[in-house]
CSV table of C-alpha atoms in Angstrom, one decimal:
chain,number,residue,atom,x,y,z
G,1,UNK,CA,31.0,-95.5,82.5
G,2,UNK,CA,27.2,-94.3,82.3
G,3,UNK,CA,28.4,-90.7,82.8
G,4,UNK,CA,30.7,-91.0,79.8
G,5,UNK,CA,28.1,-92.5,77.4
G,6,UNK,CA,26.0,-89.5,78.5
G,7,UNK,CA,28.7,-86.9,78.0
G,8,UNK,CA,29.1,-88.7,74.4
G,9,UNK,CA,25.5,-88.3,73.4
G,10,UNK,CA,25.1,-84.8,74.7
G,11,UNK,CA,28.3,-83.7,72.6
G,12,UNK,CA,26.5,-85.1,69.6
G,13,UNK,CA,23.3,-83.3,70.0
G,14,UNK,CA,25.0,-80.1,70.8
G,15,UNK,CA,27.6,-80.4,67.8
G,16,UNK,CA,24.8,-81.1,65.4
G,17,UNK,CA,22.5,-78.2,66.9
G,18,UNK,CA,25.3,-75.8,66.4
G,19,UNK,CA,25.9,-76.7,62.8
G,20,UNK,CA,22.1,-76.6,61.9
G,21,UNK,CA,21.9,-73.3,63.6
G,22,UNK,CA,25.0,-71.9,61.7
G,23,UNK,CA,23.2,-72.9,58.4
G,24,UNK,CA,20.2,-71.1,59.2
G,25,UNK,CA,21.8,-67.9,60.1
G,26,UNK,CA,23.7,-67.8,56.6
G,27,UNK,CA,20.8,-69.1,54.8
G,28,UNK,CA,19.3,-65.7,53.9
G,29,UNK,CA,22.5,-64.4,52.3
G,30,UNK,CA,23.1,-67.6,50.2
G,31,UNK,CA,21.6,-68.5,47.0
G,32,UNK,CA,19.8,-71.8,46.8
G,33,UNK,CA,22.5,-74.0,45.2
G,34,UNK,CA,25.1,-72.6,47.6
G,35,UNK,CA,22.7,-73.0,50.7
G,36,UNK,CA,22.4,-76.9,49.6
G,37,UNK,CA,26.1,-77.0,49.3
G,38,UNK,CA,26.8,-75.8,52.6
G,39,UNK,CA,24.2,-78.3,54.1
G,40,UNK,CA,25.8,-81.0,52.4
G,41,UNK,CA,29.4,-79.9,53.7
G,42,UNK,CA,27.7,-79.7,57.3
G,43,UNK,CA,26.3,-82.9,57.1
G,44,UNK,CA,29.8,-84.6,55.9
G,45,UNK,CA,31.8,-83.0,58.7
G,46,UNK,CA,29.1,-84.2,61.2
G,47,UNK,CA,29.1,-87.8,59.7
G,48,UNK,CA,32.8,-87.9,59.8
G,49,UNK,CA,33.0,-86.6,63.5
G,50,UNK,CA,30.3,-89.1,64.3
G,51,UNK,CA,32.2,-92.0,62.7
G,52,UNK,CA,35.6,-91.1,64.0
G,53,UNK,CA,34.5,-90.7,67.7
G,54,UNK,CA,31.5,-93.4,68.0
G,55,UNK,CA,31.6,-95.9,65.3
G,56,UNK,CA,35.4,-96.2,64.9
G,57,UNK,CA,36.2,-96.0,68.5
G,58,UNK,CA,33.5,-98.7,69.6
G,59,UNK,CA,34.5,-101.0,66.6
G,60,UNK,CA,37.6,-101.6,68.4
G,61,UNK,CA,35.9,-102.3,71.7
G,62,UNK,CA,35.9,-105.9,73.0
G,63,UNK,CA,32.9,-107.0,74.9
G,64,UNK,CA,33.6,-108.1,78.5
G,65,UNK,CA,33.4,-111.9,79.1
G,66,UNK,CA,30.2,-112.6,81.1
G,67,UNK,CA,31.8,-113.7,84.5
G,68,UNK,CA,34.3,-110.7,84.3
G,69,UNK,CA,31.1,-108.4,83.9
G,70,UNK,CA,29.5,-110.1,86.8
G,71,UNK,CA,32.3,-109.1,88.9
G,72,UNK,CA,32.2,-105.2,87.7
G,73,UNK,CA,28.4,-105.5,88.8
G,74,UNK,CA,29.2,-106.3,91.8
G,75,UNK,CA,30.6,-103.0,92.6
G,76,UNK,CA,28.5,-101.2,95.4
G,77,UNK,CA,28.9,-97.5,96.1
G,78,UNK,CA,31.1,-98.2,99.2
G,79,UNK,CA,32.3,-101.5,98.4
G,80,UNK,CA,34.2,-102.2,95.3
G,81,UNK,CA,35.2,-105.6,94.2
G,82,UNK,CA,38.7,-105.1,94.0
G,83,UNK,CA,41.6,-107.3,95.1
G,84,UNK,CA,44.8,-106.1,97.0
G,85,UNK,CA,48.3,-107.4,96.5
G,86,UNK,CA,51.0,-106.5,99.0
G,87,UNK,CA,54.7,-107.5,98.5
G,88,UNK,CA,57.3,-106.4,101.3
G,89,UNK,CA,61.2,-106.2,100.8
G,90,UNK,CA,64.1,-106.0,103.1
G,91,UNK,CA,65.2,-103.1,100.7
G,92,UNK,CA,63.0,-101.2,98.9
G,93,UNK,CA,63.2,-101.6,95.0
G,94,UNK,CA,64.1,-98.6,93.2
G,95,UNK,CA,61.0,-96.7,91.4
G,96,UNK,CA,62.9,-97.2,88.3
G,97,UNK,CA,62.8,-100.7,88.6
G,98,UNK,CA,59.4,-101.2,89.8
G,99,UNK,CA,58.2,-98.9,86.2
G,100,UNK,CA,60.3,-101.2,84.6
G,101,UNK,CA,58.8,-104.5,85.9
G,102,UNK,CA,55.2,-103.4,85.8
G,103,UNK,CA,55.7,-102.5,82.0
G,104,UNK,CA,57.3,-105.9,81.5
G,105,UNK,CA,55.0,-108.1,83.5
G,106,UNK,CA,51.7,-106.2,83.4
G,107,UNK,CA,51.6,-104.2,80.6
G,108,UNK,CA,51.8,-107.3,78.1
G,109,UNK,CA,48.2,-107.8,78.8
G,110,UNK,CA,45.9,-105.2,76.9
G,111,UNK,CA,43.4,-105.7,80.0
G,112,UNK,CA,46.1,-103.0,82.0
G,113,UNK,CA,46.0,-100.6,78.9
G,114,UNK,CA,42.0,-100.9,78.6
G,115,UNK,CA,39.4,-98.9,80.3
G,116,UNK,CA,35.8,-100.2,80.6
G,117,UNK,CA,33.1,-98.5,78.7
G,118,UNK,CA,29.5,-98.9,78.2
G,119,UNK,CA,28.2,-99.9,74.8
G,120,UNK,CA,24.4,-100.5,74.8
G,121,UNK,CA,24.2,-100.9,78.5
G,122,UNK,CA,27.1,-103.8,78.5
G,123,UNK,CA,30.8,-103.2,79.8
G,124,UNK,CA,33.3,-103.5,76.9
G,125,UNK,CA,37.0,-102.9,77.2
G,126,UNK,CA,38.4,-100.3,75.0
G,127,UNK,CA,42.2,-99.0,74.9
G,128,UNK,CA,42.7,-95.9,76.9
G,129,UNK,CA,44.1,-93.4,74.4
G,130,UNK,CA,45.5,-91.3,77.2
G,131,UNK,CA,47.2,-94.5,78.6
G,132,UNK,CA,50.4,-93.4,80.9
G,133,UNK,CA,51.8,-96.1,83.0
G,134,UNK,CA,52.9,-93.1,85.5
G,135,UNK,CA,48.9,-92.5,86.0
G,136,UNK,CA,48.9,-96.0,87.8
G,137,UNK,CA,51.9,-95.5,89.9
G,138,UNK,CA,52.5,-93.5,93.0
G,139,UNK,CA,55.5,-93.2,95.6
G,140,UNK,CA,54.5,-93.2,99.3
G,141,UNK,CA,57.6,-92.0,101.6
G,142,UNK,CA,56.8,-92.9,105.2
G,143,UNK,CA,58.3,-90.4,107.8
G,144,UNK,CA,60.0,-93.3,109.8
G,145,UNK,CA,60.7,-96.7,110.0
G,146,UNK,CA,58.2,-98.8,108.0
G,147,UNK,CA,56.5,-101.0,110.6
G,148,UNK,CA,54.0,-103.7,110.1
G,149,UNK,CA,51.3,-101.4,111.7
G,150,UNK,CA,52.1,-98.4,109.7
G,151,UNK,CA,52.4,-100.3,106.4
G,152,UNK,CA,48.8,-101.9,107.3
G,153,UNK,CA,47.3,-98.2,107.6
G,154,UNK,CA,48.4,-97.5,104.2
G,155,UNK,CA,47.3,-100.4,102.8
G,156,UNK,CA,44.1,-99.8,104.2
G,157,UNK,CA,43.7,-96.5,102.8
G,158,UNK,CA,45.1,-97.3,99.4
G,159,UNK,CA,42.5,-100.2,99.2
G,160,UNK,CA,39.7,-98.2,100.4
G,161,UNK,CA,39.9,-95.6,97.5
G,162,UNK,CA,38.2,-96.4,94.1
G,163,UNK,CA,40.5,-96.4,91.1
G,164,UNK,CA,39.6,-93.6,88.4
G,165,UNK,CA,36.8,-95.1,86.3
G,166,UNK,CA,37.9,-93.1,83.2
G,167,UNK,CA,41.0,-95.1,83.1
G,168,UNK,CA,42.3,-98.8,83.4
G,169,UNK,CA,40.9,-100.1,86.6
G,170,UNK,CA,44.3,-100.9,88.4
G,171,UNK,CA,46.8,-98.6,90.4
G,172,UNK,CA,50.2,-99.6,91.9
G,173,UNK,CA,52.1,-97.8,95.0
G,174,UNK,CA,55.6,-98.1,96.2
G,175,UNK,CA,55.9,-97.5,99.9
G,176,UNK,CA,59.2,-96.9,101.5
G,177,UNK,CA,60.5,-96.1,105.0
G,178,UNK,CA,63.4,-94.1,106.5
G,179,UNK,CA,64.8,-97.8,107.5
G,180,UNK,CA,65.3,-98.6,103.8
G,181,UNK,CA,62.4,-101.3,104.2
G,182,UNK,CA,59.8,-101.2,101.4
G,183,UNK,CA,56.6,-102.5,99.8
G,184,UNK,CA,54.7,-102.5,96.5
G,185,UNK,CA,50.9,-102.5,96.7
G,186,UNK,CA,48.8,-103.3,93.8
G,187,UNK,CA,44.9,-102.5,93.9
G,188,UNK,CA,43.2,-104.6,91.0
G,189,UNK,CA,39.6,-104.6,90.2
G,190,UNK,CA,38.2,-108.1,90.2
G,191,UNK,CA,36.8,-107.8,86.7
G,192,UNK,CA,40.5,-108.0,85.3
G,193,UNK,CA,41.3,-111.4,86.8
G,194,UNK,CA,40.9,-113.3,89.7
G,195,UNK,CA,43.6,-113.6,92.7
G,196,UNK,CA,45.1,-116.8,90.8
G,197,UNK,CA,46.0,-115.0,87.7
G,198,UNK,CA,47.0,-111.7,89.1
G,199,UNK,CA,49.6,-113.5,91.4
G,200,UNK,CA,50.6,-115.0,88.3
G,201,UNK,CA,51.0,-111.9,86.2
G,202,UNK,CA,52.7,-110.2,89.0
G,203,UNK,CA,55.3,-112.9,90.0
G,204,UNK,CA,56.6,-113.9,86.7
G,205,UNK,CA,57.7,-112.8,83.5
G,206,UNK,CA,55.8,-113.8,80.4
G,207,UNK,CA,55.1,-117.3,79.0
G,208,UNK,CA,52.7,-116.8,76.6
G,209,UNK,CA,50.7,-113.7,75.4
G,210,UNK,CA,47.2,-115.4,75.5
G,211,UNK,CA,44.5,-113.7,77.2
G,212,UNK,CA,41.9,-116.3,76.2
G,213,UNK,CA,39.8,-117.8,78.8
G,214,UNK,CA,40.7,-121.6,77.6
G,215,UNK,CA,38.2,-124.0,78.7
G,216,UNK,CA,39.5,-126.5,81.4
G,217,UNK,CA,41.7,-128.8,79.8
G,218,UNK,CA,42.7,-131.4,83.0
G,219,UNK,CA,40.5,-134.3,82.2
G,220,UNK,CA,40.7,-135.4,86.0
G,221,UNK,CA,39.1,-132.0,87.1
G,222,UNK,CA,36.9,-131.7,84.2
G,223,UNK,CA,35.4,-135.2,84.7
G,224,UNK,CA,34.5,-133.7,88.0
G,225,UNK,CA,32.3,-130.7,86.7
G,226,UNK,CA,28.8,-130.6,85.9
G,227,UNK,CA,27.5,-133.8,84.4
G,228,UNK,CA,23.7,-133.4,84.3
G,229,UNK,CA,20.7,-131.1,84.9
G,230,UNK,CA,20.4,-132.8,88.2
G,231,UNK,CA,23.6,-131.3,89.2
G,232,UNK,CA,22.2,-127.6,88.5
G,233,UNK,CA,18.8,-128.3,90.1
G,234,UNK,CA,20.4,-129.8,93.0
G,235,UNK,CA,23.0,-126.8,93.6
G,236,UNK,CA,20.4,-124.2,92.9
G,237,UNK,CA,18.0,-126.0,95.4
G,238,UNK,CA,20.9,-126.1,98.0
G,239,UNK,CA,21.6,-122.4,97.6
G,240,UNK,CA,18.0,-121.1,97.5
G,241,UNK,CA,17.0,-123.3,100.7
G,242,UNK,CA,20.2,-121.8,102.6
G,243,UNK,CA,18.9,-119.7,105.5
G,244,UNK,CA,19.7,-116.1,105.6
G,245,UNK,CA,22.7,-115.5,108.0
G,246,UNK,CA,21.9,-114.2,111.4
G,247,UNK,CA,23.1,-110.9,112.5
G,248,UNK,CA,26.4,-111.1,114.2
G,249,UNK,CA,29.5,-109.0,115.2
G,250,UNK,CA,30.5,-109.8,111.7
G,251,UNK,CA,27.4,-108.7,109.9
G,252,UNK,CA,26.4,-105.1,109.7
G,253,UNK,CA,25.9,-102.2,107.8
G,254,UNK,CA,29.1,-101.1,105.5
G,255,UNK,CA,30.5,-97.5,105.8
G,256,UNK,CA,33.0,-97.7,103.0
G,257,UNK,CA,36.1,-97.8,105.1
G,258,UNK,CA,38.2,-100.9,105.3
G,259,UNK,CA,40.9,-102.1,107.7
G,260,UNK,CA,43.2,-104.8,107.1
G,261,UNK,CA,46.1,-107.1,109.0
G,262,UNK,CA,47.8,-110.1,108.1
G,263,UNK,CA,49.7,-112.9,110.0
G,264,UNK,CA,53.3,-113.9,110.3
G,265,UNK,CA,54.3,-117.1,108.3
G,266,UNK,CA,53.8,-120.6,109.5
G,267,UNK,CA,55.6,-123.6,107.8
G,268,UNK,CA,53.7,-125.1,104.6
G,269,UNK,CA,55.3,-128.3,105.1
G,270,UNK,CA,53.7,-128.7,108.7
G,271,UNK,CA,50.4,-128.0,107.4
G,272,UNK,CA,50.7,-130.5,104.5
G,273,UNK,CA,51.7,-133.2,107.0
G,274,UNK,CA,48.6,-132.6,109.3
G,275,UNK,CA,46.4,-132.6,105.8
G,276,UNK,CA,47.8,-136.1,104.7
G,277,UNK,CA,47.6,-137.5,108.0
G,278,UNK,CA,44.0,-136.8,108.3
G,279,UNK,CA,43.3,-137.5,104.4
G,280,UNK,CA,41.9,-133.9,104.0
G,281,UNK,CA,43.1,-130.8,101.7
G,282,UNK,CA,45.2,-128.1,102.8
G,283,UNK,CA,42.2,-125.7,102.5
G,284,UNK,CA,40.3,-127.9,104.9
G,285,UNK,CA,43.0,-127.4,107.5
G,286,UNK,CA,43.1,-123.6,107.0
G,287,UNK,CA,39.4,-123.3,107.2
G,288,UNK,CA,39.4,-125.3,110.5
G,289,UNK,CA,41.9,-123.0,112.0
G,290,UNK,CA,39.7,-119.9,110.7
G,291,UNK,CA,36.8,-121.3,112.1
G,292,UNK,CA,38.4,-121.4,115.5
G,293,UNK,CA,39.4,-118.0,115.4
G,294,UNK,CA,36.3,-116.8,114.3
G,295,UNK,CA,34.6,-118.9,117.5
G,296,UNK,CA,36.9,-117.1,119.9
G,297,UNK,CA,36.5,-113.8,118.2
G,298,UNK,CA,32.7,-113.9,118.7
G,299,UNK,CA,33.0,-115.2,122.0
G,300,UNK,CA,35.1,-112.2,123.0
G,301,UNK,CA,32.7,-109.7,121.7
G,302,UNK,CA,29.7,-111.8,123.5
G,303,UNK,CA,27.9,-112.5,120.2
G,304,UNK,CA,28.7,-116.4,120.2
G,305,UNK,CA,25.2,-118.4,119.8
G,306,UNK,CA,25.7,-122.0,121.0
G,307,UNK,CA,24.6,-124.5,118.7
G,308,UNK,CA,24.6,-122.0,115.7
G,309,UNK,CA,27.0,-122.2,112.7
G,310,UNK,CA,27.9,-119.3,110.4
G,311,UNK,CA,28.4,-119.7,106.9
G,312,UNK,CA,31.2,-118.8,104.6
G,313,UNK,CA,31.4,-118.4,100.7
G,314,UNK,CA,34.5,-120.2,99.7
G,315,UNK,CA,36.1,-119.6,96.1
G,316,UNK,CA,37.1,-122.6,94.2
G,317,UNK,CA,39.6,-122.4,91.3
G,318,UNK,CA,38.4,-123.8,88.2
G,319,UNK,CA,41.7,-123.6,86.3
G,320,UNK,CA,43.5,-126.7,85.1
G,321,UNK,CA,46.9,-125.7,86.7
G,322,UNK,CA,47.5,-126.4,90.6
G,323,UNK,CA,50.3,-124.1,91.1
G,324,UNK,CA,50.8,-120.6,89.3
G,325,UNK,CA,54.3,-121.7,87.9
G,326,UNK,CA,52.3,-124.3,86.0
G,327,UNK,CA,49.5,-121.9,84.6
G,328,UNK,CA,49.3,-120.0,81.4
G,329,UNK,CA,49.2,-116.2,81.3
G,330,UNK,CA,45.3,-115.9,80.9
G,331,UNK,CA,43.8,-113.1,82.9
G,332,UNK,CA,39.7,-113.2,83.8
G,333,UNK,CA,37.9,-114.9,86.4
G,334,UNK,CA,37.8,-118.8,86.2
G,335,UNK,CA,36.7,-120.0,89.7
G,336,UNK,CA,33.0,-120.8,91.2
G,337,UNK,CA,32.0,-120.5,94.7
G,338,UNK,CA,30.1,-122.8,97.4
G,339,UNK,CA,28.7,-122.2,100.9
G,340,UNK,CA,30.2,-123.8,104.0
G,341,UNK,CA,28.7,-123.9,107.5
G,342,UNK,CA,31.6,-123.1,109.9
G,343,UNK,CA,31.0,-125.1,113.2
G,344,UNK,CA,31.7,-122.3,115.4
G,345,UNK,CA,29.4,-123.9,118.0
G,346,UNK,CA,32.0,-126.6,118.8
G,347,UNK,CA,34.1,-126.4,121.5
G,348,UNK,CA,37.4,-127.8,120.6
G,349,UNK,CA,39.4,-127.9,117.9
G,350,UNK,CA,39.2,-131.6,117.0
G,351,UNK,CA,35.3,-131.5,117.2
G,352,UNK,CA,35.4,-128.3,114.8
G,353,UNK,CA,37.9,-130.3,112.4
G,354,UNK,CA,35.4,-133.4,112.6
G,355,UNK,CA,32.3,-131.4,111.9
G,356,UNK,CA,34.0,-129.6,108.8
G,357,UNK,CA,35.3,-132.9,107.4
G,358,UNK,CA,31.8,-134.3,107.5
G,359,UNK,CA,30.4,-131.3,105.9
G,360,UNK,CA,33.0,-130.9,103.2
G,361,UNK,CA,32.3,-134.9,102.5
G,362,UNK,CA,28.4,-134.1,102.1
G,363,UNK,CA,28.6,-132.5,99.0
G,364,UNK,CA,30.4,-132.1,95.6
G,365,UNK,CA,32.0,-128.8,96.2
G,366,UNK,CA,33.5,-128.7,92.7
G,367,UNK,CA,30.5,-129.3,91.1
G,368,UNK,CA,28.8,-126.5,93.1
G,369,UNK,CA,31.5,-124.2,92.0
G,370,UNK,CA,30.9,-125.1,88.5
G,371,UNK,CA,27.3,-124.2,88.8
G,372,UNK,CA,27.8,-120.9,90.3
G,373,UNK,CA,30.5,-120.0,87.8
G,374,UNK,CA,27.6,-120.7,85.3
G,375,UNK,CA,25.1,-118.6,87.1
G,376,UNK,CA,27.7,-115.8,87.5
G,377,UNK,CA,28.3,-116.0,83.5
G,378,UNK,CA,24.5,-115.7,83.0
G,379,UNK,CA,24.2,-112.9,85.4
G,380,UNK,CA,27.1,-111.0,83.3
G,381,UNK,CA,24.9,-111.2,80.4
G,382,UNK,CA,22.1,-109.1,82.3
G,383,UNK,CA,21.8,-105.7,83.5
G,384,UNK,CA,23.8,-104.7,86.5
G,385,UNK,CA,20.7,-104.2,88.7
G,386,UNK,CA,19.5,-107.7,88.2
G,387,UNK,CA,22.8,-109.1,89.3
G,388,UNK,CA,23.0,-106.8,92.3
G,389,UNK,CA,19.5,-107.8,93.5
G,390,UNK,CA,20.5,-111.8,93.3
G,391,UNK,CA,24.0,-110.6,94.9
G,392,UNK,CA,22.2,-109.0,97.8
G,393,UNK,CA,20.1,-111.9,98.3
G,394,UNK,CA,22.8,-114.6,98.2
G,395,UNK,CA,25.3,-112.5,100.1
G,396,UNK,CA,22.9,-112.3,103.1
G,397,UNK,CA,23.0,-115.9,103.6
G,398,UNK,CA,26.8,-115.8,104.5
G,399,UNK,CA,28.7,-113.8,106.9
G,400,UNK,CA,32.4,-113.9,105.6
G,401,UNK,CA,34.3,-114.8,102.6
G,402,UNK,CA,37.2,-117.1,102.8
G,403,UNK,CA,39.7,-117.2,99.9
G,404,UNK,CA,42.9,-119.5,99.3
G,405,UNK,CA,45.6,-118.9,96.5
G,406,UNK,CA,48.8,-120.6,96.1
G,407,UNK,CA,51.6,-118.4,95.4
G,408,UNK,CA,55.3,-119.0,94.1
G,409,UNK,CA,56.7,-122.1,95.7
G,410,UNK,CA,60.3,-120.4,95.4
G,411,UNK,CA,61.5,-117.0,96.1
G,412,UNK,CA,60.8,-114.4,93.3
G,413,UNK,CA,62.0,-111.1,92.6
G,414,UNK,CA,60.1,-107.9,91.5
G,415,UNK,CA,62.1,-105.1,90.0
G,416,UNK,CA,65.8,-105.5,91.3
G,417,UNK,CA,64.9,-107.0,94.9
G,418,UNK,CA,63.7,-110.5,96.2
G,419,UNK,CA,60.3,-110.4,97.7
G,420,UNK,CA,60.4,-111.2,101.4
G,421,UNK,CA,56.6,-111.5,101.9
G,422,UNK,CA,53.4,-111.8,100.1
G,423,UNK,CA,49.8,-111.3,100.8
G,424,UNK,CA,46.5,-110.5,99.0
G,425,UNK,CA,43.1,-109.5,100.2
G,426,UNK,CA,39.9,-110.7,98.3
G,427,UNK,CA,36.8,-108.5,98.2
G,428,UNK,CA,33.8,-108.9,100.3
G,429,UNK,CA,31.2,-108.4,97.7
G,430,UNK,CA,27.7,-107.3,98.1
G,431,UNK,CA,26.6,-106.5,101.7
G,432,UNK,CA,29.3,-108.8,103.2
G,433,UNK,CA,31.9,-106.9,105.3
G,434,UNK,CA,34.6,-109.6,106.1
G,435,UNK,CA,36.9,-111.6,103.7
G,436,UNK,CA,39.8,-113.7,105.1
G,437,UNK,CA,42.3,-114.7,102.7
G,438,UNK,CA,45.0,-117.6,102.7
G,439,UNK,CA,48.4,-117.1,100.7
G,440,UNK,CA,51.1,-119.5,100.5
G,441,UNK,CA,54.8,-118.4,99.3
G,442,UNK,CA,58.3,-120.0,99.4
G,443,UNK,CA,57.2,-122.4,101.9
G,444,UNK,CA,55.2,-120.5,104.1
G,445,UNK,CA,51.7,-119.8,104.8
G,446,UNK,CA,50.1,-116.4,105.9
G,447,UNK,CA,46.3,-115.4,106.6
G,448,UNK,CA,44.9,-111.8,106.1
G,449,UNK,CA,41.9,-110.2,107.2
G,450,UNK,CA,39.9,-107.3,105.4
G,451,UNK,CA,36.8,-105.7,107.2
G,452,UNK,CA,34.5,-102.8,106.7
G,453,UNK,CA,34.6,-100.9,109.8
G,454,UNK,CA,30.8,-101.0,110.1
G,455,UNK,CA,31.3,-104.9,110.9
G,456,UNK,CA,34.6,-105.3,112.5
G,457,UNK,CA,37.0,-102.2,113.3
G,458,UNK,CA,39.8,-104.3,114.7
G,459,UNK,CA,40.4,-107.2,111.9
G,460,UNK,CA,44.0,-107.5,113.4
G,461,UNK,CA,42.3,-109.4,116.3
G,462,UNK,CA,40.9,-112.3,114.2
G,463,UNK,CA,44.5,-112.7,112.7
G,464,UNK,CA,45.8,-112.9,116.4
G,465,UNK,CA,43.5,-115.8,117.0
G,466,UNK,CA,44.4,-117.4,114.0
G,467,UNK,CA,47.9,-117.2,114.8
G,468,UNK,CA,47.1,-118.7,118.1
G,469,UNK,CA,44.5,-121.4,116.8
G,470,UNK,CA,46.7,-122.8,113.7
G,471,UNK,CA,49.8,-124.3,116.2
G,472,UNK,CA,47.1,-125.9,118.3
G,473,UNK,CA,45.7,-127.9,115.1
G,474,UNK,CA,49.3,-128.6,114.0
G,475,UNK,CA,49.9,-130.1,117.6
G,476,UNK,CA,46.9,-132.3,117.5
């Protein structure tokens, strides 16, 4: 982005300099009227070039929404703020079918045809004049069966590399094994949209062409949002007073290499039944299971400090729709965040569940999330350096990100094949090195873990502990 702007400025200086030099060289052999005419012609050429290549192109650019710009600014050299979406198939879809489906579902949004450019120090969306869908699609042939272990290695490798900054910030990869099984992997920068929006865009054909960031229209949800300046001050005070997270095995120096893992499927109805019986949300049940998995992981690593919790950052969708089938086709980021202390110090699943329910009820999480969204928008209007400073401060107050996205409630097709499994991995922004994700699809839930090797080199173990912990909670 910045290098492109420097190249543009350099090109203008060089061309203008060459024109002036050319005028100077011929000046001695021209009469005064002809010299003036040459100068006018030269200036007209330079002016036309400048207008076409700078003013005209930038006049078509669209300023990035503040919340989206905030996520763009959260990029670190070894830690881009991207989202990975995985779809697996019993029979791999054809390349032609994937191309056609990408064109139908994604390219209806200009965002997937636009690159990010810097205009006056602010990010803008600009149509990529050299856009070709083939630049964003690749094919990976596996020399053997497509096992879960091999697929995890491929997805981790794809999710480690940055997308080309001079192109739209997304890529898609078709993976096929010799056993006929296949997968499609999407890597999309968070500035294009949040997990809810991207799951909607990838899973379903167009409903509307609206890409606006419409305000929240659900009155029940809207009534729970910020109601006074006291909400803002209370949330800011809570965030500022939260102590910095202690160094544990899940905090460390990032190296820029990521590894991923995901679980098998669990019955969504069984989790709903437990949530109803306890009067809590599905997310509360998921977080309880993740807390138990993290406790056991810390204990195995010899890093469990009795009597001390670890803090998580939890995203909260502020979209009016609860399910992606009911959502419009708007992209962008429309969610907030809140802090929650995970009681890993509690020895039993029942005690951890009780403590979490108590902490969840202690504050208005929707209000806190709304305030954070407002903060992100404000930071998105400022310089990236300021946002990175604030992000680094607040990311040091937590150890993990926990995300939950509701996927399609019934099986869906991509290309010409039915999707067997879906999983996604959210970024771990700033200095965080671990992100845990929950996704529901067609009556099942799955959990995913994504970690920088500088913090955790085996996120598969956290997944295994989650797979052991959730049945304990469902059986209580």
